[in-house]
Tab-separated table of C-alpha atoms and ligand atoms in Angstrom:
chain	number	residue	atom	x	y	z
A	1395	MET	CA	54.512	92.643	-27.737
A	1396	THR	CA	53.837	96.172	-26.488
A	1397	GLY	CA	54.891	98.310	-23.536
A	1398	LYS	CA	57.596	96.909	-21.187
A	1399	ILE	CA	59.671	94.126	-22.721
A	1400	GLY	CA	62.826	92.126	-21.991
A	1401	LYS	CA	65.530	91.823	-24.641
A	1402	VAL	CA	64.345	92.897	-28.085
A	1403	LYS	CA	64.231	89.784	-30.281
A	1404	ARG	CA	61.949	90.582	-33.170
A	1405	ILE	CA	61.174	93.797	-34.979
A	1406	GLY	CA	58.836	94.943	-37.732
A	1407	ILE	CA	59.829	97.497	-40.342
A	1408	LEU	CA	57.604	99.412	-42.736
A	1409	THR	CA	57.886	102.153	-45.325
A	1410	GLY	CA	54.860	104.492	-45.360
A	1411	GLY	CA	53.580	107.257	-47.648
A	1412	GLY	CA	55.105	108.177	-50.996
A	1413	ASP	CA	58.311	106.286	-51.774
A	1414	CYS	CA	61.683	107.933	-52.350
A	1415	PRO	CA	65.271	106.975	-53.150
A	1416	GLY	CA	67.070	105.626	-50.068
A	1417	LEU	CA	64.286	103.513	-48.515
A	1418	ASN	CA	66.111	100.285	-49.321
A	1419	ALA	CA	69.325	101.700	-47.904
A	1420	VAL	CA	67.504	102.263	-44.575
A	1421	ILE	CA	65.974	98.765	-44.642
A	1422	ARG	CA	69.480	97.386	-45.169
A	1423	GLY	CA	70.930	99.672	-42.473
A	1424	VAL	CA	68.363	98.407	-39.969
A	1425	SER	CA	68.357	94.723	-40.937
A	1426	LYS	CA	72.059	93.908	-41.237
A	1427	PRO	CA	72.955	94.955	-37.669
A	1428	ALA	CA	69.656	93.446	-36.432
A	1429	HIS	CA	70.572	90.046	-37.906
A	1430	ASP	CA	74.135	90.328	-36.605
A	1431	ASN	CA	72.673	90.825	-33.130
A	1432	GLY	CA	70.336	87.828	-33.384
A	1433	LEU	CA	67.107	89.760	-34.067
A	1434	SER	CA	64.585	88.650	-36.647
A	1435	VAL	CA	63.082	91.250	-38.984
A	1436	LEU	CA	59.596	91.237	-40.448
A	1437	GLY	CA	59.037	93.497	-43.434
A	1438	ILE	CA	55.465	94.798	-43.292
A	1439	ILE	CA	54.077	94.984	-46.793
A	1440	ASP	CA	52.774	98.255	-48.248
A	1441	GLY	CA	53.217	100.394	-45.161
A	1442	PHE	CA	50.480	100.580	-42.542
A	1443	GLU	CA	48.150	98.846	-44.979
A	1444	GLY	CA	50.099	95.626	-44.283
A	1445	LEU	CA	49.888	96.196	-40.546
A	1446	VAL	CA	46.100	96.536	-40.743
A	1447	LYS	CA	45.672	93.573	-43.103
A	1448	GLY	CA	48.330	91.364	-41.465
A	1449	LYS	CA	50.598	91.171	-44.540
A	1450	GLY	CA	54.300	90.709	-43.843
A	1451	MET	CA	57.426	88.965	-45.129
A	1452	GLU	CA	60.459	87.756	-43.212
A	1453	LEU	CA	63.559	89.691	-44.212
A	1454	TYR	CA	66.662	87.532	-44.221
A	1455	ASN	CA	70.225	88.585	-44.949
A	1456	LYS	CA	69.914	87.595	-48.585
A	1457	ASP	CA	66.896	89.924	-48.971
A	1458	VAL	CA	68.686	93.019	-47.708
A	1459	SER	CA	71.977	92.409	-49.444
A	1460	GLY	CA	72.672	94.303	-52.684
A	1461	ILE	CA	69.820	96.802	-52.234
A	1462	LEU	CA	71.809	99.870	-51.140
A	1463	ALA	CA	71.652	101.578	-54.524
A	1464	SER	CA	68.214	100.449	-55.650
A	1465	GLY	CA	65.290	102.867	-55.757
A	1466	GLY	CA	61.803	102.242	-54.376
A	1467	THR	CA	61.230	99.890	-51.452
A	1468	ILE	CA	61.454	96.087	-51.423
A	1469	ILE	CA	58.535	95.925	-48.981
A	1470	GLY	CA	56.185	98.300	-50.809
A	1471	SER	CA	54.541	101.486	-49.580
A	1472	SER	CA	51.129	103.141	-49.538
A	1473	ASN	CA	49.604	106.445	-48.534
A	1474	LYS	CA	46.128	105.014	-48.099
A	1475	GLY	CA	46.687	102.713	-45.120
A	1476	ASP	CA	46.165	104.943	-42.071
A	1477	PRO	CA	44.703	102.576	-39.392
A	1478	PHE	CA	42.973	105.543	-37.731
A	1479	HIS	CA	41.528	106.751	-41.027
A	1480	TRP	CA	40.885	103.506	-42.870
A	1481	PRO	CA	38.852	103.823	-46.064
A	1482	GLU	CA	36.320	100.994	-46.242
A	1483	GLU	CA	34.092	100.579	-49.263
A	1484	VAL	CA	30.492	100.103	-48.179
A	1485	GLY	CA	27.844	99.871	-50.935
A	1486	GLY	CA	30.027	101.764	-53.434
A	1487	GLN	CA	30.676	104.522	-50.875
A	1488	ILE	CA	33.923	105.184	-48.983
A	1489	LYS	CA	33.399	105.090	-45.216
A	1490	ILE	CA	36.294	106.104	-42.930
A	1491	VAL	CA	36.692	103.686	-39.995
A	1492	ASP	CA	39.170	103.080	-37.144
A	1493	LYS	CA	41.252	99.904	-37.520
A	1494	SER	CA	43.774	100.615	-34.774
A	1495	VAL	CA	42.634	97.713	-32.564
A	1496	GLU	CA	43.126	95.201	-35.430
A	1497	THR	CA	46.501	96.825	-36.095
A	1498	MET	CA	47.662	96.310	-32.507
A	1499	ARG	CA	46.375	92.733	-32.651
A	1500	ASN	CA	48.404	91.960	-35.793
A	1501	PHE	CA	51.519	93.501	-34.290
A	1502	GLU	CA	51.179	91.322	-31.194
A	1503	GLY	CA	50.202	88.264	-33.227
A	1504	TRP	CA	53.467	88.510	-35.149
A	1505	GLY	CA	55.366	88.557	-31.840
A	1506	LEU	CA	56.971	91.914	-32.612
A	1507	ASP	CA	58.792	93.770	-29.853
A	1508	ALA	CA	59.104	97.021	-31.785
A	1509	LEU	CA	58.304	98.730	-35.058
A	1510	ILE	CA	60.615	100.882	-37.163
A	1511	ALA	CA	58.426	103.248	-39.208
A	1512	ILE	CA	60.172	104.899	-42.139
A	1513	GLY	CA	58.144	107.785	-43.472
A	1514	GLY	CA	57.212	111.441	-43.523
A	1515	ASP	CA	54.894	113.410	-41.267
A	1516	GLY	CA	51.858	111.214	-42.031
A	1517	THR	CA	53.745	108.039	-41.110
A	1518	GLN	CA	55.272	109.567	-37.972
A	1519	ASN	CA	51.818	110.807	-36.928
A	1520	ILE	CA	50.395	107.298	-37.153
A	1521	ALA	CA	53.467	105.867	-35.377
A	1522	TYR	CA	52.938	108.379	-32.566
A	1523	LYS	CA	49.272	107.400	-32.171
A	1524	LEU	CA	50.199	103.693	-32.104
A	1525	ALA	CA	52.861	104.476	-29.488
A	1526	GLN	CA	50.084	106.075	-27.393
A	1527	MET	CA	48.307	102.710	-27.566
A	1528	GLY	CA	51.421	100.942	-26.240
A	1529	MET	CA	53.360	99.973	-29.373
A	1530	ASN	CA	57.154	100.391	-29.160
A	1531	VAL	CA	58.065	102.510	-32.161
A	1532	VAL	CA	61.112	104.245	-33.615
A	1533	GLY	CA	60.750	106.566	-36.607
A	1534	VAL	CA	63.069	107.329	-39.515
A	1535	PRO	CA	62.355	110.567	-41.418
A	1536	LYS	CA	61.790	110.125	-45.145
A	1537	THR	CA	60.415	112.427	-47.788
A	1538	ILE	CA	61.645	114.134	-50.912
A	1539	ASP	CA	59.730	117.198	-49.638
A	1540	ASN	CA	62.144	117.767	-46.683
A	1541	ASP	CA	59.272	119.244	-44.662
A	1542	LEU	CA	59.926	117.687	-41.236
A	1543	GLU	CA	60.957	120.337	-38.701
A	1544	ALA	CA	62.671	117.972	-36.261
A	1545	THR	CA	65.427	116.955	-38.672
A	1546	ASP	CA	67.798	119.176	-40.636
A	1547	LEU	CA	67.258	116.939	-43.667
A	1548	THR	CA	65.182	113.967	-44.709
A	1549	PHE	CA	66.744	111.338	-46.958
A	1550	GLY	CA	65.350	111.339	-50.491
A	1551	HIS	CA	65.449	115.113	-50.763
A	1552	ASP	CA	68.954	115.259	-52.188
A	1553	SER	CA	68.075	112.692	-54.860
A	1554	ALA	CA	64.980	114.692	-55.882
A	1555	VAL	CA	66.998	117.910	-56.015
A	1556	PHE	CA	69.548	116.141	-58.226
A	1557	VAL	CA	66.788	115.216	-60.696
A	1558	VAL	CA	65.449	118.801	-60.753
A	1559	ALA	CA	68.925	120.272	-61.272
A	1560	GLU	CA	69.686	117.843	-64.080
A	1561	ALA	CA	66.346	118.605	-65.753
A	1562	LEU	CA	67.053	122.349	-65.525
A	1563	ASP	CA	70.478	121.827	-67.102
A	1564	ARG	CA	68.786	120.061	-70.006
A	1565	LEU	CA	66.072	122.711	-70.299
A	1566	HIS	CA	68.730	125.431	-70.416
A	1567	THR	CA	70.245	124.139	-73.638
A	1568	THR	CA	66.965	123.777	-75.507
A	1569	ALA	CA	65.615	127.069	-74.095
A	1570	SER	CA	68.735	128.814	-75.327
A	1571	SER	CA	68.539	127.267	-78.823
A	1572	HIS	CA	64.898	128.281	-79.297
A	1573	HIS	CA	64.913	131.559	-77.327
A	1574	ARG	CA	62.084	130.302	-75.163
A	1575	VAL	CA	60.884	130.556	-71.615
A	1576	MET	CA	60.910	127.118	-69.984
A	1577	VAL	CA	58.820	126.376	-66.897
A	1578	LEU	CA	59.606	123.307	-64.784
A	1579	GLU	CA	57.177	122.046	-62.128
A	1580	ALA	CA	58.764	120.392	-59.092
A	1581	MET	CA	57.038	118.395	-56.338
A	1582	GLY	CA	57.156	119.275	-52.639
A	1583	ARG	CA	53.499	119.508	-51.624
A	1584	TYR	CA	53.071	122.538	-49.315
A	1585	ALA	CA	56.827	123.137	-48.970
A	1586	GLY	CA	59.104	124.781	-51.534
A	1587	TRP	CA	62.386	123.036	-50.636
A	1588	ILE	CA	62.700	120.941	-53.800
A	1589	ALA	CA	62.006	123.876	-56.133
A	1590	LEU	CA	64.257	126.172	-54.079
A	1591	HIS	CA	67.247	123.837	-53.837
A	1592	GLY	CA	66.736	122.378	-57.329
A	1593	GLY	CA	66.226	125.839	-58.826
A	1594	LEU	CA	69.334	127.169	-57.128
A	1595	ALA	CA	71.428	124.192	-58.252
A	1596	GLY	CA	70.040	124.383	-61.792
A	1597	GLY	CA	70.463	128.133	-62.220
A	1598	ALA	CA	66.776	129.051	-62.529
A	1599	ASP	CA	66.000	132.726	-63.193
A	1600	ILE	CA	62.673	132.605	-61.367
A	1601	ILE	CA	61.775	130.317	-58.444
A	1602	LEU	CA	58.164	130.200	-57.267
A	1603	ILE	CA	57.360	128.464	-53.973
A	1604	PRO	CA	54.263	128.133	-51.748
A	1605	GLU	CA	55.819	130.065	-48.856
A	1606	ILE	CA	56.333	133.190	-51.005
A	1607	PRO	CA	53.129	133.965	-52.947
A	1608	PHE	CA	54.038	135.620	-56.215
A	1609	ASP	CA	52.864	138.610	-58.177
A	1610	TRP	CA	52.123	137.740	-61.835
A	1611	ASN	CA	53.447	141.113	-63.035
A	1612	MET	CA	56.796	140.515	-61.349
A	1613	VAL	CA	57.142	137.207	-63.208
A	1614	TYR	CA	56.387	138.888	-66.562
A	1615	GLU	CA	58.734	141.767	-65.734
A	1616	LYS	CA	61.640	139.411	-65.027
A	1617	VAL	CA	61.397	137.518	-68.340
A	1618	ILE	CA	60.907	140.725	-70.339
A	1619	GLN	CA	63.845	142.369	-68.576
A	1620	ARG	CA	66.079	139.394	-69.406
A	1621	ASN	CA	64.914	139.523	-73.007
A	1622	MET	CA	65.708	143.228	-73.258
A	1623	MET	CA	69.185	142.580	-71.827
A	1624	GLY	CA	69.832	140.173	-74.694
A	1625	LYS	CA	69.258	137.010	-72.673
A	1626	LYS	CA	66.813	135.438	-75.032
A	1627	PHE	CA	65.660	132.650	-72.764
A	1628	SER	CA	64.476	132.291	-69.180
A	1629	ILE	CA	64.105	129.349	-66.809
A	1630	VAL	CA	61.310	129.188	-64.245
A	1631	CYS	CA	61.313	126.537	-61.515
A	1632	VAL	CA	57.884	126.373	-59.878
A	1633	ALA	CA	56.872	124.240	-56.890
A	1634	GLU	CA	53.613	122.348	-57.342
A	1635	GLY	CA	52.211	124.214	-54.300
A	1636	ALA	CA	53.197	127.716	-55.454
A	1637	LYS	CA	50.370	130.224	-55.634
A	1638	PRO	CA	49.850	133.790	-56.814
A	1639	LYS	CA	49.168	136.474	-54.215
A	1640	ASP	CA	45.580	136.768	-55.346
A	1641	GLY	CA	44.973	133.062	-55.984
A	1642	GLU	CA	45.051	129.509	-54.680
A	1643	MET	CA	47.197	126.417	-55.144
A	1644	VAL	CA	46.317	124.425	-58.265
A	1645	VAL	CA	44.642	121.142	-57.271
A	1646	LYS	CA	44.766	118.368	-59.848
A	1647	ALA	CA	42.532	115.818	-58.117
A	1648	THR	CA	41.174	114.717	-54.751
A	1649	ASP	CA	41.041	111.204	-53.329
A	1650	ALA	CA	39.092	110.556	-50.122
A	1651	LYS	CA	41.050	107.346	-49.452
A	1652	ARG	CA	44.283	109.241	-48.820
A	1653	THR	CA	45.266	110.764	-45.484
A	1654	ASP	CA	45.704	114.051	-47.362
A	1655	PRO	CA	43.066	113.906	-50.111
A	1656	ILE	CA	44.590	116.723	-52.154
A	1657	GLN	CA	46.779	115.993	-55.181
A	1658	LEU	CA	48.555	119.141	-56.344
A	1659	GLY	CA	49.626	119.761	-59.940
A	1660	GLY	CA	49.063	122.048	-62.896
A	1661	ILE	CA	50.713	125.310	-61.847
A	1662	ALA	CA	53.477	125.058	-64.508
A	1663	GLU	CA	50.910	124.943	-67.295
A	1664	LEU	CA	49.172	128.014	-65.891
A	1665	VAL	CA	52.451	129.906	-65.455
A	1666	ALA	CA	53.511	129.052	-69.028
A	1667	LYS	CA	50.162	130.121	-70.483
A	1668	ASN	CA	50.105	133.401	-68.576
A	1669	ILE	CA	53.694	134.238	-69.573
A	1670	THR	CA	52.870	133.673	-73.253
A	1671	ASP	CA	49.590	135.607	-73.042
A	1672	ASN	CA	51.091	138.548	-71.186
A	1673	THR	CA	54.579	138.874	-72.691
A	1674	GLY	CA	54.253	137.334	-76.144
A	1675	LEU	CA	57.319	135.166	-75.413
A	1676	GLU	CA	57.189	131.571	-76.544
A	1677	THR	CA	56.928	129.378	-73.469
A	1678	ARG	CA	56.913	125.628	-72.778
A	1679	TYR	CA	56.388	123.712	-69.570
A	1680	THR	CA	57.552	120.376	-68.166
A	1681	VAL	CA	56.111	118.533	-65.170
A	1682	LEU	CA	58.802	116.336	-63.617
A	1683	GLY	CA	56.354	114.398	-61.454
A	1684	HIS	CA	57.411	111.018	-60.138
A	1685	LEU	CA	60.784	111.097	-61.900
A	1686	GLN	CA	61.781	112.965	-58.719
A	1687	ARG	CA	60.863	109.972	-56.594
A	1688	GLY	CA	62.226	107.128	-58.696
A	1689	GLY	CA	65.644	105.680	-59.357
A	1690	SER	CA	68.831	105.272	-57.447
A	1691	PRO	CA	69.609	107.461	-54.405
A	1692	THR	CA	72.498	109.924	-54.626
A	1693	PRO	CA	75.639	109.020	-52.638
A	1694	PHE	CA	74.592	111.649	-50.062
A	1695	ASP	CA	71.213	109.959	-49.571
A	1696	ARG	CA	72.783	106.487	-49.399
A	1697	ILE	CA	75.043	107.671	-46.595
A	1698	LEU	CA	72.270	109.533	-44.744
A	1699	ALA	CA	69.853	106.600	-45.096
A	1700	THR	CA	72.494	104.150	-43.829
A	1701	LYS	CA	73.235	106.402	-40.854
A	1702	PHE	CA	69.505	106.719	-40.082
A	1703	GLY	CA	68.876	102.968	-40.372
A	1704	THR	CA	71.824	101.879	-38.259
A	1705	TYR	CA	70.988	104.529	-35.649
A	1706	ALA	CA	67.330	103.474	-35.518
A	1707	ILE	CA	68.171	99.832	-34.797
A	1708	GLN	CA	70.558	100.966	-32.048
A	1709	LEU	CA	67.679	102.895	-30.458
A	1710	VAL	CA	65.490	99.795	-30.647
A	1711	MET	CA	68.132	97.531	-29.112
A	1712	LYS	CA	68.649	100.068	-26.311
A	1713	LYS	CA	64.843	100.125	-25.875
A	1714	LYS	CA	64.706	103.871	-26.486
A	1715	PHE	CA	61.240	103.939	-27.975
A	1716	ASN	CA	58.867	106.616	-29.242
A	1717	LYS	CA	61.843	108.400	-30.758
A	1718	MET	CA	62.735	109.401	-34.282
A	1719	ALA	CA	66.259	109.475	-35.693
A	1720	ALA	CA	67.037	113.039	-36.786
A	1721	LEU	CA	69.935	114.831	-38.432
A	1722	LYS	CA	71.167	117.733	-36.302
A	1723	GLY	CA	74.120	119.413	-37.957
A	1724	ASN	CA	76.400	116.502	-38.813
A	1725	GLU	CA	75.143	114.129	-36.130
A	1726	ILE	CA	72.217	111.735	-36.019
A	1727	ARG	CA	70.340	112.169	-32.742
A	1728	ALA	CA	67.099	110.923	-31.216
A	1729	VAL	CA	64.118	113.274	-30.914
A	1730	ASP	CA	60.685	112.508	-29.496
A	1731	ILE	CA	58.287	111.463	-32.259
A	1732	GLU	CA	55.865	114.003	-30.796
A	1733	GLU	CA	58.363	116.743	-31.579
A	1734	ALA	CA	58.823	115.383	-35.098
A	1735	ILE	CA	55.156	115.779	-35.955
A	1736	SER	CA	54.412	119.058	-34.235
A	1737	HIS	CA	55.731	121.375	-36.967
A	1738	GLN	CA	55.967	121.304	-40.704
A	1739	LYS	CA	59.273	122.715	-41.903
A	1740	LEU	CA	58.573	125.404	-44.484
A	1741	VAL	CA	60.952	127.741	-46.308
A	1742	LYS	CA	61.441	131.049	-44.537
A	1743	PRO	CA	62.197	134.110	-46.686
A	1744	THR	CA	65.231	134.628	-44.432
A	1745	ASP	CA	66.606	131.167	-45.304
A	1746	GLN	CA	70.189	131.390	-46.602
A	1747	ALA	CA	69.234	129.538	-49.788
A	1748	VAL	CA	66.578	132.189	-50.560
A	1749	GLN	CA	69.000	134.997	-49.781
A	1750	ALA	CA	71.764	133.403	-51.867
A	1751	ALA	CA	69.356	133.018	-54.775
A	1752	ILE	CA	68.352	136.685	-54.557
A	1753	ALA	CA	72.025	137.680	-54.408
A	1754	VAL	CA	72.677	135.953	-57.743
A	1755	GLY	CA	69.678	137.602	-59.384
A	1756	VAL	CA	66.901	135.030	-58.956
A	1757	SER	CA	63.376	136.451	-58.771
A	1758	PHE	CA	60.797	134.942	-56.414
A	1759	GLY	CA	58.076	136.919	-58.164
A	1760	THR	CA	57.719	139.483	-55.405
A	1761	LYS	CA	59.186	142.800	-54.304
A	1762	GLU	CA	58.725	141.990	-50.626
A	1763	LEU	CA	61.921	140.124	-49.830
B	3100	F6P	O1	55.237	113.733	-50.370
B	3100	F6P	C1	55.930	113.312	-51.493
B	3100	F6P	C2	55.181	113.652	-52.757
B	3100	F6P	O2	55.946	113.219	-53.853
B	3100	F6P	C3	54.825	115.138	-52.903
B	3100	F6P	O3	55.904	115.933	-53.272
B	3100	F6P	C4	53.711	115.076	-53.898
B	3100	F6P	O4	52.822	116.148	-53.762
B	3100	F6P	C5	53.012	113.786	-53.537
B	3100	F6P	O5	53.940	113.005	-52.798
B	3100	F6P	C6	52.506	113.013	-54.721
B	3100	F6P	O6	51.822	111.921	-54.239
B	3100	F6P	P1	51.321	110.718	-55.159
B	3100	F6P	O7	52.515	109.862	-55.479
B	3100	F6P	O8	50.361	110.001	-54.313
B	3100	F6P	O9	50.736	111.309	-56.386
């Protein structure tokens, strides 16, 4: 059912885009109070793909019990299911078509009064467009990248940062034994939050992020300077989207079926090679990849995800639609979904985390900070 409705009786829930730790905690946070208030919950399978194809599963109490600490999502996710940008294979070719009418039809066919869309900017964008067509939607902000402006934090980010910090701790010991430079590549797409926070927590000597293009010579200078001071190893934490001042981001692959066709990756290998070639120091690189997205959420993310989920179902029951739950300071509040998608949150050089890093001697590969 869309538009004006009586009492909310049945809701749909989906997880869209790349998965992250804490999705199940949100599903649980939404479903338990929903069931307690007599609502039925339909889990839509594989994000918007399930909404387009009409694939769903009833979520009963037994399904959402015991999932707080489990990684991934019990209802599946996809970043290829945008109803407004649906990739259809015609004669071996990918043709992009609009499936929004079918999507609305499935939603109504299931007898849903509202949809809770858990996802990042791509998911919230689609939710906003469906809301324009009359669907009652409430968003929950998810992404390890932490790049949504409307919320102070997205759940999943803390868990990813934990993985980066732990990896840097491990790299420190082996770097120190072998007197090597170690380069770690973190995810984050066009935002440097994971590399910045992970690098700060893991004591990186150099942090390279997309928002602060770096100068190759400054990177070489920093590792040589450390070497001359008797510190025979260096740790570099580089975001997958980082780029040199005179260069571009390193693209690993493209896939026309995705909402964002670009897959980033490969900068750590380039950084490691250039450090070896230009300083003579032995260098190794590690790409953390999807380890940052898998596994159990940190306690912080479990709490945040539970707060988001329980808040989102409250919004639905109060019929406050076209909103997204957002963290503002210590409080969860409702913001318009429109606001949530209007700006990407990127690292500013004035950010306290950047300034704190500089104060403890971290180089961002530039003089201009
Ligand atoms: O947006 C989350 C994220 O993990 C990014 O940090 C990364 O660039 C991308 O998704 C990877 O996507 P995929 O899992 O499709 O390779």
